[in-house]
mmCIF file of C-alpha atoms and ligand atoms in Angstrom:
data_model
loop_
_atom_site.group_PDB
_atom_site.id
_atom_site.type_symbol
_atom_site.label_atom_id
_atom_site.label_comp_id
_atom_site.label_asym_id
_atom_site.label_seq_id
_atom_site.Cartn_x
_atom_site.Cartn_y
_atom_site.Cartn_z
ATOM 1 C CA MET J 1 0.000 0.000 0.000
ATOM 2 C CA THR J 2 1.339 3.364 -0.964
ATOM 3 C CA SER J 3 -0.027 5.346 1.959
ATOM 4 C CA ASN J 4 -0.941 4.447 5.508
ATOM 5 C CA MET J 5 -3.612 7.127 5.696
ATOM 6 C CA MET J 6 -7.190 6.994 4.465
ATOM 7 C CA LYS J 7 -10.284 9.159 4.110
ATOM 8 C CA ALA J 8 -13.017 8.631 6.705
ATOM 9 C CA LEU J 9 -16.244 10.277 7.833
ATOM 10 C CA ALA J 10 -15.949 10.827 11.546
ATOM 11 C CA LYS J 11 -17.775 12.425 14.450
ATOM 12 C CA THR J 12 -15.011 14.763 15.495
ATOM 13 C CA LYS J 13 -17.071 17.520 17.165
ATOM 14 C CA PRO J 14 -19.955 17.293 19.650
ATOM 15 C CA LYS J 15 -22.471 18.979 17.358
ATOM 16 C CA GLU J 16 -24.540 18.426 14.217
ATOM 17 C CA GLY J 17 -22.621 17.028 11.251
ATOM 18 C CA LEU J 18 -19.912 14.576 10.228
ATOM 19 C CA TRP J 19 -16.470 15.549 9.003
ATOM 20 C CA MET J 20 -14.171 14.059 6.372
ATOM 21 C CA VAL J 21 -10.851 13.356 8.057
ATOM 22 C CA ASN J 22 -7.541 11.714 7.278
ATOM 23 C CA ALA J 23 -7.291 8.690 9.529
ATOM 24 C CA PRO J 24 -4.601 6.046 9.922
ATOM 25 C CA LEU J 25 -5.267 2.743 8.178
ATOM 26 C CA PRO J 26 -6.701 0.272 10.699
ATOM 27 C CA GLU J 27 -4.183 -2.297 11.946
ATOM 28 C CA ILE J 28 -5.608 -5.784 11.811
ATOM 29 C CA GLY J 29 -5.141 -8.565 14.351
ATOM 30 C CA SER J 30 -4.434 -12.197 13.579
ATOM 31 C CA GLU J 31 -8.134 -13.068 13.193
ATOM 32 C CA ASP J 32 -9.191 -9.933 11.304
ATOM 33 C CA VAL J 33 -9.286 -8.884 7.694
ATOM 34 C CA LEU J 34 -8.822 -5.472 6.109
ATOM 35 C CA ILE J 35 -11.545 -4.534 3.630
ATOM 36 C CA ARG J 36 -11.288 -1.846 0.972
ATOM 37 C CA VAL J 37 -14.732 -0.249 1.045
ATOM 38 C CA HIS J 38 -16.529 0.092 -2.290
ATOM 39 C CA LYS J 39 -19.926 1.461 -1.342
ATOM 40 C CA THR J 40 -21.782 2.317 1.844
ATOM 41 C CA GLY J 41 -25.436 2.851 2.737
ATOM 42 C CA ILE J 42 -26.594 5.691 4.974
ATOM 43 C CA CYS J 43 -28.755 4.388 7.803
ATOM 44 C CA GLY J 44 -31.239 6.112 10.106
ATOM 45 C CA THR J 45 -28.698 5.397 12.838
ATOM 46 C CA ASP J 46 -26.160 7.534 10.961
ATOM 47 C CA ILE J 47 -28.709 10.365 10.872
ATOM 48 C CA HIS J 48 -29.060 10.174 14.682
ATOM 49 C CA ILE J 49 -25.269 10.408 14.891
ATOM 50 C CA TRP J 50 -25.181 13.273 12.385
ATOM 51 C CA ASP J 51 -27.880 15.131 14.363
ATOM 52 C CA TRP J 52 -26.078 14.360 17.638
ATOM 53 C CA ASP J 53 -29.337 13.691 19.452
ATOM 54 C CA GLU J 54 -29.587 12.464 23.027
ATOM 55 C CA TRP J 55 -29.074 8.813 22.095
ATOM 56 C CA ALA J 56 -26.049 9.566 19.912
ATOM 57 C CA SER J 57 -24.325 11.880 22.380
ATOM 58 C CA ASN J 58 -24.778 9.260 25.129
ATOM 59 C CA THR J 59 -23.572 6.378 22.971
ATOM 60 C CA VAL J 60 -21.046 7.406 20.335
ATOM 61 C CA PRO J 61 -17.473 8.315 21.365
ATOM 62 C CA LEU J 62 -16.068 11.480 19.792
ATOM 63 C CA GLY J 63 -13.615 10.739 17.001
ATOM 64 C CA LEU J 64 -15.534 7.659 15.899
ATOM 65 C CA ILE J 65 -15.613 6.710 12.229
ATOM 66 C CA THR J 66 -19.312 6.130 11.562
ATOM 67 C CA GLY J 67 -21.187 3.849 9.152
ATOM 68 C CA HIS J 68 -22.020 0.160 9.201
ATOM 69 C CA GLU J 69 -23.617 -0.646 5.836
ATOM 70 C CA PHE J 70 -20.971 -1.525 3.279
ATOM 71 C CA SER J 71 -19.650 -3.698 0.494
ATOM 72 C CA GLY J 72 -16.018 -4.053 -0.420
ATOM 73 C CA GLU J 73 -13.086 -6.324 -1.118
ATOM 74 C CA ILE J 74 -10.611 -8.033 1.191
ATOM 75 C CA VAL J 75 -7.121 -6.576 0.759
ATOM 76 C CA GLU J 76 -5.299 -8.124 3.714
ATOM 77 C CA ILE J 77 -5.916 -11.109 5.999
ATOM 78 C CA GLY J 78 -4.674 -11.847 9.508
ATOM 79 C CA ARG J 79 -2.205 -14.618 10.190
ATOM 80 C CA LYS J 80 -4.816 -17.046 11.547
ATOM 81 C CA VAL J 81 -7.423 -16.430 8.842
ATOM 82 C CA THR J 82 -7.657 -19.496 6.650
ATOM 83 C CA GLU J 83 -11.117 -19.431 5.050
ATOM 84 C CA LEU J 84 -10.882 -16.065 3.289
ATOM 85 C CA LYS J 85 -8.645 -14.767 0.535
ATOM 86 C CA VAL J 86 -7.343 -11.400 -0.586
ATOM 87 C CA GLY J 87 -9.529 -10.201 -3.465
ATOM 88 C CA GLN J 88 -12.755 -11.677 -2.068
ATOM 89 C CA TYR J 89 -15.807 -9.465 -2.703
ATOM 90 C CA CYS J 90 -17.764 -9.191 0.527
ATOM 91 C CA SER J 91 -20.065 -7.455 2.937
ATOM 92 C CA GLY J 92 -20.122 -8.136 6.653
ATOM 93 C CA GLU J 93 -22.130 -8.308 9.825
ATOM 94 C CA GLY J 94 -21.503 -5.098 11.750
ATOM 95 C CA HIS J 95 -22.400 -6.537 15.143
ATOM 96 C CA LEU J 96 -19.232 -7.695 16.890
ATOM 97 C CA VAL J 97 -20.044 -10.467 19.339
ATOM 98 C CA GLY J 98 -18.340 -12.514 22.013
ATOM 99 C CA THR J 99 -18.298 -16.271 22.366
ATOM 100 C CA GLU J 100 -18.794 -16.677 26.105
ATOM 101 C CA SER J 101 -22.446 -15.808 26.709
ATOM 102 C CA ARG J 102 -25.126 -18.469 26.984
ATOM 103 C CA GLN J 103 -26.699 -17.487 23.650
ATOM 104 C CA SER J 104 -23.390 -17.321 21.793
ATOM 105 C CA ARG J 105 -22.474 -20.756 23.063
ATOM 106 C CA ALA J 106 -25.865 -21.946 21.819
ATOM 107 C CA GLY J 107 -24.924 -20.650 18.369
ATOM 108 C CA LYS J 108 -27.257 -17.632 18.588
ATOM 109 C CA PHE J 109 -24.555 -15.021 18.183
ATOM 110 C CA HIS J 110 -27.018 -12.238 17.357
ATOM 111 C CA LEU J 111 -28.379 -12.547 20.911
ATOM 112 C CA ASP J 112 -25.024 -12.011 22.604
ATOM 113 C CA PRO J 113 -25.597 -9.351 25.296
ATOM 114 C CA GLY J 114 -22.091 -7.960 24.799
ATOM 115 C CA THR J 115 -22.681 -7.007 21.142
ATOM 116 C CA ARG J 116 -20.792 -3.928 19.907
ATOM 117 C CA GLY J 117 -21.612 -2.188 16.657
ATOM 118 C CA ILE J 118 -19.190 -0.890 14.058
ATOM 119 C CA GLY J 119 -19.905 2.757 13.311
ATOM 120 C CA VAL J 120 -21.610 3.128 16.709
ATOM 121 C CA ASN J 121 -19.251 1.738 19.375
ATOM 122 C CA GLU J 122 -16.279 0.706 17.206
ATOM 123 C CA GLN J 123 -14.598 2.238 14.150
ATOM 124 C CA GLY J 124 -16.990 2.018 11.230
ATOM 125 C CA ALA J 125 -17.278 1.589 7.500
ATOM 126 C CA PHE J 126 -17.492 5.211 6.283
ATOM 127 C CA ALA J 127 -13.843 5.021 5.285
ATOM 128 C CA ASN J 128 -11.616 3.741 2.511
ATOM 129 C CA TYR J 129 -10.685 0.767 4.693
ATOM 130 C CA LEU J 130 -12.464 -1.198 7.406
ATOM 131 C CA LYS J 131 -11.071 -3.709 9.888
ATOM 132 C CA LEU J 132 -13.462 -6.588 10.577
ATOM 133 C CA PRO J 133 -13.118 -9.943 12.352
ATOM 134 C CA ALA J 134 -12.966 -12.681 9.704
ATOM 135 C CA PHE J 135 -15.892 -14.276 11.574
ATOM 136 C CA ASN J 136 -18.107 -11.333 10.545
ATOM 137 C CA VAL J 137 -17.210 -11.315 6.853
ATOM 138 C CA ILE J 138 -19.896 -12.405 4.383
ATOM 139 C CA PRO J 139 -18.391 -13.407 1.033
ATOM 140 C CA LEU J 140 -20.691 -12.318 -1.775
ATOM 141 C CA PRO J 141 -21.287 -13.795 -5.213
ATOM 142 C CA GLU J 142 -20.035 -11.471 -7.958
ATOM 143 C CA ASN J 143 -23.524 -11.136 -9.460
ATOM 144 C CA ILE J 144 -24.777 -9.141 -6.463
ATOM 145 C CA PRO J 145 -24.088 -5.494 -7.403
ATOM 146 C CA GLN J 146 -21.870 -3.398 -5.121
ATOM 147 C CA GLU J 147 -24.751 -1.100 -4.194
ATOM 148 C CA ILE J 148 -26.928 -4.049 -3.149
ATOM 149 C CA GLY J 149 -23.951 -5.405 -1.215
ATOM 150 C CA ALA J 150 -23.919 -2.046 0.587
ATOM 151 C CA ILE J 151 -27.511 -2.366 1.821
ATOM 152 C CA LEU J 152 -27.493 -5.964 3.028
ATOM 153 C CA ASP J 153 -27.458 -4.801 6.641
ATOM 154 C CA PRO J 154 -30.894 -3.118 6.422
ATOM 155 C CA LEU J 155 -32.169 -5.736 3.968
ATOM 156 C CA GLY J 156 -31.131 -8.221 6.641
ATOM 157 C CA ASN J 157 -33.287 -6.376 9.182
ATOM 158 C CA ALA J 158 -36.173 -6.668 6.733
ATOM 159 C CA VAL J 159 -35.525 -10.366 6.059
ATOM 160 C CA HIS J 160 -35.129 -11.162 9.758
ATOM 161 C CA THR J 161 -38.394 -9.367 10.579
ATOM 162 C CA ALA J 162 -40.396 -10.716 7.646
ATOM 163 C CA LEU J 163 -39.250 -14.309 8.120
ATOM 164 C CA SER J 164 -40.097 -14.257 11.844
ATOM 165 C CA PHE J 165 -43.331 -16.031 10.953
ATOM 166 C CA ASP J 166 -44.514 -18.247 8.132
ATOM 167 C CA LEU J 167 -45.826 -15.925 5.387
ATOM 168 C CA LEU J 168 -46.998 -18.390 2.753
ATOM 169 C CA GLY J 169 -50.610 -17.594 1.862
ATOM 170 C CA GLU J 170 -50.924 -15.096 4.726
ATOM 171 C CA ASP J 171 -52.257 -11.561 4.706
ATOM 172 C CA VAL J 172 -49.612 -9.180 5.988
ATOM 173 C CA LEU J 173 -49.869 -5.663 7.408
ATOM 174 C CA ILE J 174 -46.667 -3.601 7.466
ATOM 175 C CA THR J 175 -46.706 -0.307 9.381
ATOM 176 C CA GLY J 176 -43.966 2.087 8.267
ATOM 177 C CA ALA J 177 -42.836 2.478 4.639
ATOM 178 C CA GLY J 178 -39.229 3.449 5.267
ATOM 179 C CA PRO J 179 -36.646 1.471 3.291
ATOM 180 C CA ILE J 180 -36.727 -1.454 5.733
ATOM 181 C CA GLY J 181 -40.534 -1.618 5.721
ATOM 182 C CA ILE J 182 -40.534 -1.536 1.924
ATOM 183 C CA MET J 183 -37.874 -4.253 1.703
ATOM 184 C CA ALA J 184 -39.859 -6.348 4.219
ATOM 185 C CA ALA J 185 -42.837 -6.040 1.872
ATOM 186 C CA ALA J 186 -40.654 -7.234 -1.011
ATOM 187 C CA VAL J 187 -39.543 -10.221 1.078
ATOM 188 C CA ALA J 188 -43.152 -10.994 2.064
ATOM 189 C CA ARG J 189 -44.110 -10.922 -1.633
ATOM 190 C CA TYR J 190 -41.180 -13.206 -2.476
ATOM 191 C CA ALA J 191 -42.072 -15.546 0.414
ATOM 192 C CA GLY J 192 -45.598 -16.095 -0.906
ATOM 193 C CA ALA J 193 -47.817 -13.814 1.184
ATOM 194 C CA ARG J 194 -51.272 -13.158 -0.314
ATOM 195 C CA HIS J 195 -52.259 -9.557 0.433
ATOM 196 C CA ILE J 196 -49.561 -7.139 1.577
ATOM 197 C CA VAL J 197 -50.690 -3.790 2.908
ATOM 198 C CA ILE J 198 -48.149 -1.136 3.881
ATOM 199 C CA THR J 199 -49.080 2.026 5.783
ATOM 200 C CA ASP J 200 -47.396 5.362 6.318
ATOM 201 C CA VAL J 201 -48.225 9.059 6.520
ATOM 202 C CA ASN J 202 -45.622 10.012 3.893
ATOM 203 C CA PRO J 203 -46.947 9.828 0.282
ATOM 204 C CA ALA J 204 -43.435 9.725 -1.225
ATOM 205 C CA ARG J 205 -42.570 6.606 0.737
ATOM 206 C CA LEU J 206 -45.854 4.917 -0.155
ATOM 207 C CA LYS J 207 -45.219 5.666 -3.799
ATOM 208 C CA LEU J 208 -41.751 4.156 -3.501
ATOM 209 C CA ALA J 209 -43.261 1.031 -1.894
ATOM 210 C CA GLU J 210 -45.513 0.578 -4.944
ATOM 211 C CA HIS J 211 -42.502 1.110 -7.196
ATOM 212 C CA VAL J 212 -40.415 -1.562 -5.419
ATOM 213 C CA VAL J 213 -42.971 -4.231 -4.529
ATOM 214 C CA PRO J 214 -45.306 -5.810 -7.095
ATOM 215 C CA SER J 215 -49.014 -5.500 -6.161
ATOM 216 C CA VAL J 216 -48.527 -4.095 -2.707
ATOM 217 C CA ARG J 217 -51.491 -2.091 -1.403
ATOM 218 C CA SER J 218 -50.178 1.159 0.053
ATOM 219 C CA VAL J 219 -52.310 3.080 2.522
ATOM 220 C CA ASP J 220 -51.874 6.675 3.630
ATOM 221 C CA ILE J 221 -53.579 6.400 6.998
ATOM 222 C CA THR J 222 -54.314 10.119 7.051
ATOM 223 C CA GLN J 223 -56.460 9.567 3.935
ATOM 224 C CA GLU J 224 -57.863 6.063 4.239
ATOM 225 C CA ASP J 225 -59.306 3.845 6.944
ATOM 226 C CA LEU J 226 -57.698 0.407 7.211
ATOM 227 C CA HIS J 227 -61.123 -1.160 7.851
ATOM 228 C CA ASP J 228 -62.205 -0.030 4.363
ATOM 229 C CA VAL J 229 -59.044 -1.544 2.916
ATOM 230 C CA THR J 230 -59.702 -4.913 4.548
ATOM 231 C CA HIS J 231 -63.245 -4.879 3.122
ATOM 232 C CA GLU J 232 -61.894 -4.015 -0.311
ATOM 233 C CA LEU J 233 -59.452 -6.945 -0.119
ATOM 234 C CA GLY J 234 -62.044 -9.316 1.315
ATOM 235 C CA LEU J 235 -60.235 -9.908 4.599
ATOM 236 C CA ARG J 236 -63.129 -10.881 6.841
ATOM 237 C CA GLU J 237 -61.210 -11.307 10.078
ATOM 238 C CA GLY J 238 -58.171 -9.099 9.553
ATOM 239 C CA PHE J 239 -54.495 -9.603 8.874
ATOM 240 C CA ASP J 240 -52.646 -12.745 9.918
ATOM 241 C CA ILE J 241 -49.220 -11.181 10.385
ATOM 242 C CA GLY J 242 -48.095 -7.680 11.376
ATOM 243 C CA LEU J 243 -44.618 -6.260 10.800
ATOM 244 C CA GLU J 244 -44.206 -3.071 12.827
ATOM 245 C CA MET J 245 -41.442 -0.941 11.337
ATOM 246 C CA SER J 246 -42.371 2.588 12.419
ATOM 247 C CA GLY J 247 -41.951 2.719 16.191
ATOM 248 C CA ASN J 248 -45.170 4.722 16.158
ATOM 249 C CA GLN J 249 -47.602 4.057 18.974
ATOM 250 C CA LYS J 250 -50.710 4.704 16.860
ATOM 251 C CA ALA J 251 -49.466 2.351 14.159
ATOM 252 C CA PHE J 252 -48.972 -0.376 16.745
ATOM 253 C CA ASP J 253 -52.465 0.132 18.217
ATOM 254 C CA GLN J 254 -53.922 -0.009 14.717
ATOM 255 C CA MET J 255 -52.009 -3.180 13.982
ATOM 256 C CA VAL J 256 -53.366 -4.921 17.088
ATOM 257 C CA ASP J 257 -56.843 -3.743 16.107
ATOM 258 C CA MET J 258 -56.523 -5.073 12.541
ATOM 259 C CA LEU J 259 -55.103 -8.518 13.363
ATOM 260 C CA VAL J 260 -57.001 -11.826 13.390
ATOM 261 C CA MET J 261 -57.441 -13.745 16.631
ATOM 262 C CA GLY J 262 -54.146 -15.475 17.306
ATOM 263 C CA GLY J 263 -52.307 -13.111 14.941
ATOM 264 C CA LYS J 264 -48.575 -12.541 15.130
ATOM 265 C CA ILE J 265 -46.531 -9.353 15.273
ATOM 266 C CA ALA J 266 -42.813 -8.854 14.664
ATOM 267 C CA LEU J 267 -41.585 -5.553 16.103
ATOM 268 C CA LEU J 268 -38.564 -3.840 14.563
ATOM 269 C CA GLY J 269 -39.632 -0.204 15.006
ATOM 270 C CA ILE J 270 -38.375 1.376 18.212
ATOM 271 C CA PRO J 271 -40.916 3.508 20.088
ATOM 272 C CA PRO J 272 -39.235 6.532 21.687
ATOM 273 C CA GLY J 273 -39.261 6.419 25.490
ATOM 274 C CA LEU J 274 -42.258 4.912 27.237
ATOM 275 C CA SER J 275 -45.194 3.867 25.126
ATOM 276 C CA PRO J 276 -48.603 3.053 26.626
ATOM 277 C CA VAL J 277 -50.096 -0.209 25.350
ATOM 278 C CA ARG J 278 -53.595 -1.586 25.895
ATOM 279 C CA TRP J 279 -52.395 -5.024 26.921
ATOM 280 C CA SER J 280 -55.915 -6.404 27.366
ATOM 281 C CA ASN J 281 -56.435 -6.201 23.581
ATOM 282 C CA ILE J 282 -53.298 -8.233 23.035
ATOM 283 C CA VAL J 283 -54.241 -10.802 25.664
ATOM 284 C CA PHE J 284 -57.858 -11.231 24.513
ATOM 285 C CA LYS J 285 -56.747 -11.563 20.901
ATOM 286 C CA ALA J 286 -54.107 -14.101 21.923
ATOM 287 C CA ILE J 287 -51.502 -12.251 19.915
ATOM 288 C CA THR J 288 -47.850 -13.324 19.765
ATOM 289 C CA ILE J 289 -45.283 -10.496 19.724
ATOM 290 C CA LYS J 290 -41.653 -10.978 18.809
ATOM 291 C CA GLY J 291 -38.979 -8.292 19.200
ATOM 292 C CA VAL J 292 -36.462 -8.272 16.360
ATOM 293 C CA TYR J 293 -32.901 -7.047 16.709
ATOM 294 C CA GLY J 294 -30.289 -7.045 13.987
ATOM 295 C CA ARG J 295 -29.905 -10.062 11.778
ATOM 296 C CA GLU J 296 -29.617 -13.730 12.757
ATOM 297 C CA MET J 297 -25.962 -14.660 12.614
ATOM 298 C CA PHE J 298 -25.733 -16.036 10.139
ATOM 299 C CA GLU J 299 -28.972 -17.596 9.025
ATOM 300 C CA THR J 300 -30.482 -14.270 7.861
ATOM 301 C CA TRP J 301 -27.444 -13.643 5.651
ATOM 302 C CA TYR J 302 -27.697 -17.106 4.156
ATOM 303 C CA LYS J 303 -31.389 -16.753 3.300
ATOM 304 C CA MET J 304 -30.974 -13.186 2.050
ATOM 305 C CA ILE J 305 -28.219 -14.043 -0.401
ATOM 306 C CA ALA J 306 -30.099 -17.131 -1.570
ATOM 307 C CA MET J 307 -33.215 -15.038 -2.245
ATOM 308 C CA LEU J 308 -31.208 -12.328 -4.047
ATOM 309 C CA GLU J 309 -29.656 -14.982 -6.260
ATOM 310 C CA ASN J 310 -33.076 -16.403 -6.977
ATOM 311 C CA GLY J 311 -34.988 -13.279 -8.009
ATOM 312 C CA LEU J 312 -35.651 -11.125 -4.935
ATOM 313 C CA ASP J 313 -35.252 -7.607 -6.322
ATOM 314 C CA VAL J 314 -34.950 -4.642 -3.962
ATOM 315 C CA SER J 315 -32.770 -2.535 -6.256
ATOM 316 C CA ARG J 316 -35.387 0.183 -6.713
ATOM 317 C CA VAL J 317 -35.337 0.993 -3.005
ATOM 318 C CA ILE J 318 -32.035 2.781 -3.727
ATOM 319 C CA THR J 319 -33.147 6.244 -4.835
ATOM 320 C CA HIS J 320 -29.969 8.316 -4.432
ATOM 321 C CA ARG J 321 -26.333 7.690 -5.292
ATOM 322 C CA PHE J 322 -23.464 10.073 -4.527
ATOM 323 C CA HIS J 323 -19.720 9.985 -4.558
ATOM 324 C CA VAL J 324 -18.478 10.301 -0.995
ATOM 325 C CA ASP J 325 -16.939 13.690 -1.848
ATOM 326 C CA ASP J 326 -20.583 14.819 -1.986
ATOM 327 C CA PHE J 327 -21.600 13.094 1.238
ATOM 328 C CA LYS J 328 -23.428 16.197 2.499
ATOM 329 C CA GLU J 329 -25.921 15.882 -0.347
ATOM 330 C CA GLY J 330 -26.416 12.253 0.603
ATOM 331 C CA PHE J 331 -27.250 13.144 4.179
ATOM 332 C CA GLU J 332 -29.539 15.934 2.976
ATOM 333 C CA ALA J 333 -31.416 13.458 0.793
ATOM 334 C CA MET J 334 -31.830 11.150 3.806
ATOM 335 C CA LYS J 335 -33.004 13.967 6.039
ATOM 336 C CA SER J 336 -35.539 15.189 3.464
ATOM 337 C CA GLY J 337 -37.833 12.230 4.225
ATOM 338 C CA GLN J 338 -38.300 11.854 0.454
ATOM 339 C CA SER J 339 -35.607 9.226 -0.150
ATOM 340 C CA GLY J 340 -35.288 5.477 -0.125
ATOM 341 C CA LYS J 341 -31.796 4.151 0.507
ATOM 342 C CA VAL J 342 -28.925 6.527 -0.179
ATOM 343 C CA VAL J 343 -25.629 4.940 -1.271
ATOM 344 C CA LEU J 344 -22.183 6.572 -1.177
ATOM 345 C CA ASP J 345 -19.381 5.455 -3.493
ATOM 346 C CA TRP J 346 -15.905 5.405 -1.893
ATOM 347 C CA GLN J 347 -13.945 4.369 -4.969
ATOM 348 C CA GLU J 348 -11.647 6.631 -6.965
ATOM 349 C CA ARG J 349 -13.569 8.858 -9.308
ATOM 350 C CA HIS J 350 -12.877 8.039 -12.930
ATOM 351 C CA ALA J 351 -12.560 11.075 -15.147
HETATM 352 ZN ZN1 ZN E 1 -28.237 0.383 9.244
#
């Protein structure tokens, strides 16, 4: 390597924004690899860090390189790494886990209580180079485009949430048409759900959902009543499965209201602070609720790549592409509320 410095987007000041800095190349340990980053996705988490809200200022150490959604290529491997090679195209799981907890030792690494996140607790992927434990690397087939490789982290959230329950032949209600909600709808369609209804209050996002997912029924809940929609679709008893992606209390209440007896809910949206819930409705409807965090390590990745190779198409959820030199425009697009996924390209610009 010609230089031991790299470009990185870091949180160097305790205020709104991120700054492009020159940072030393990460030094890898014997069980790590060094990845040259091709493309990165901007996540809602990165917006919290950009805004420096209460969560971010309590969580993220100053000086941190942010970002956790990436694709790239292995350029160096640690001494003990035997299963990976230099030149391998890859993405990676950004949750760094231990091996000592009960759940890790049961093979459920995603439930390790000591999980640390790249770009949140540890140096992240908004950089030319990223250090990652070989354990976390996901080799990718060459026919998955770099920009899809860069959004496998949020697609993994969508896959993990959507595949929480059997979807074949089921009627599915998704609350929240952000990129993850939209990708969950695409997965539900792929997995054989019958009717898929997605709700939001943002017309641009609902439009994008229709653009990405074949025959999804989008509902602006400020304009339409979900009861009318269930009549229109002929759902006599309500939806079988709910995927809550918004963290919005009203959306959750509506979901409980619209579910069949014995319905199931997977919760990925995070309600801010305390959120009152009418538990009696949940009890009397005998509803099952599952909290979803991250991606299953590594079952979600396996299923996700298999589906992508076999026709799952989420490419249209990417609405904005920028070179990283123009990262501010990328963050503006995200903050506008009018975007799907925004992808930054870290590779040399070709004239
Ligand atoms: Zn993310």
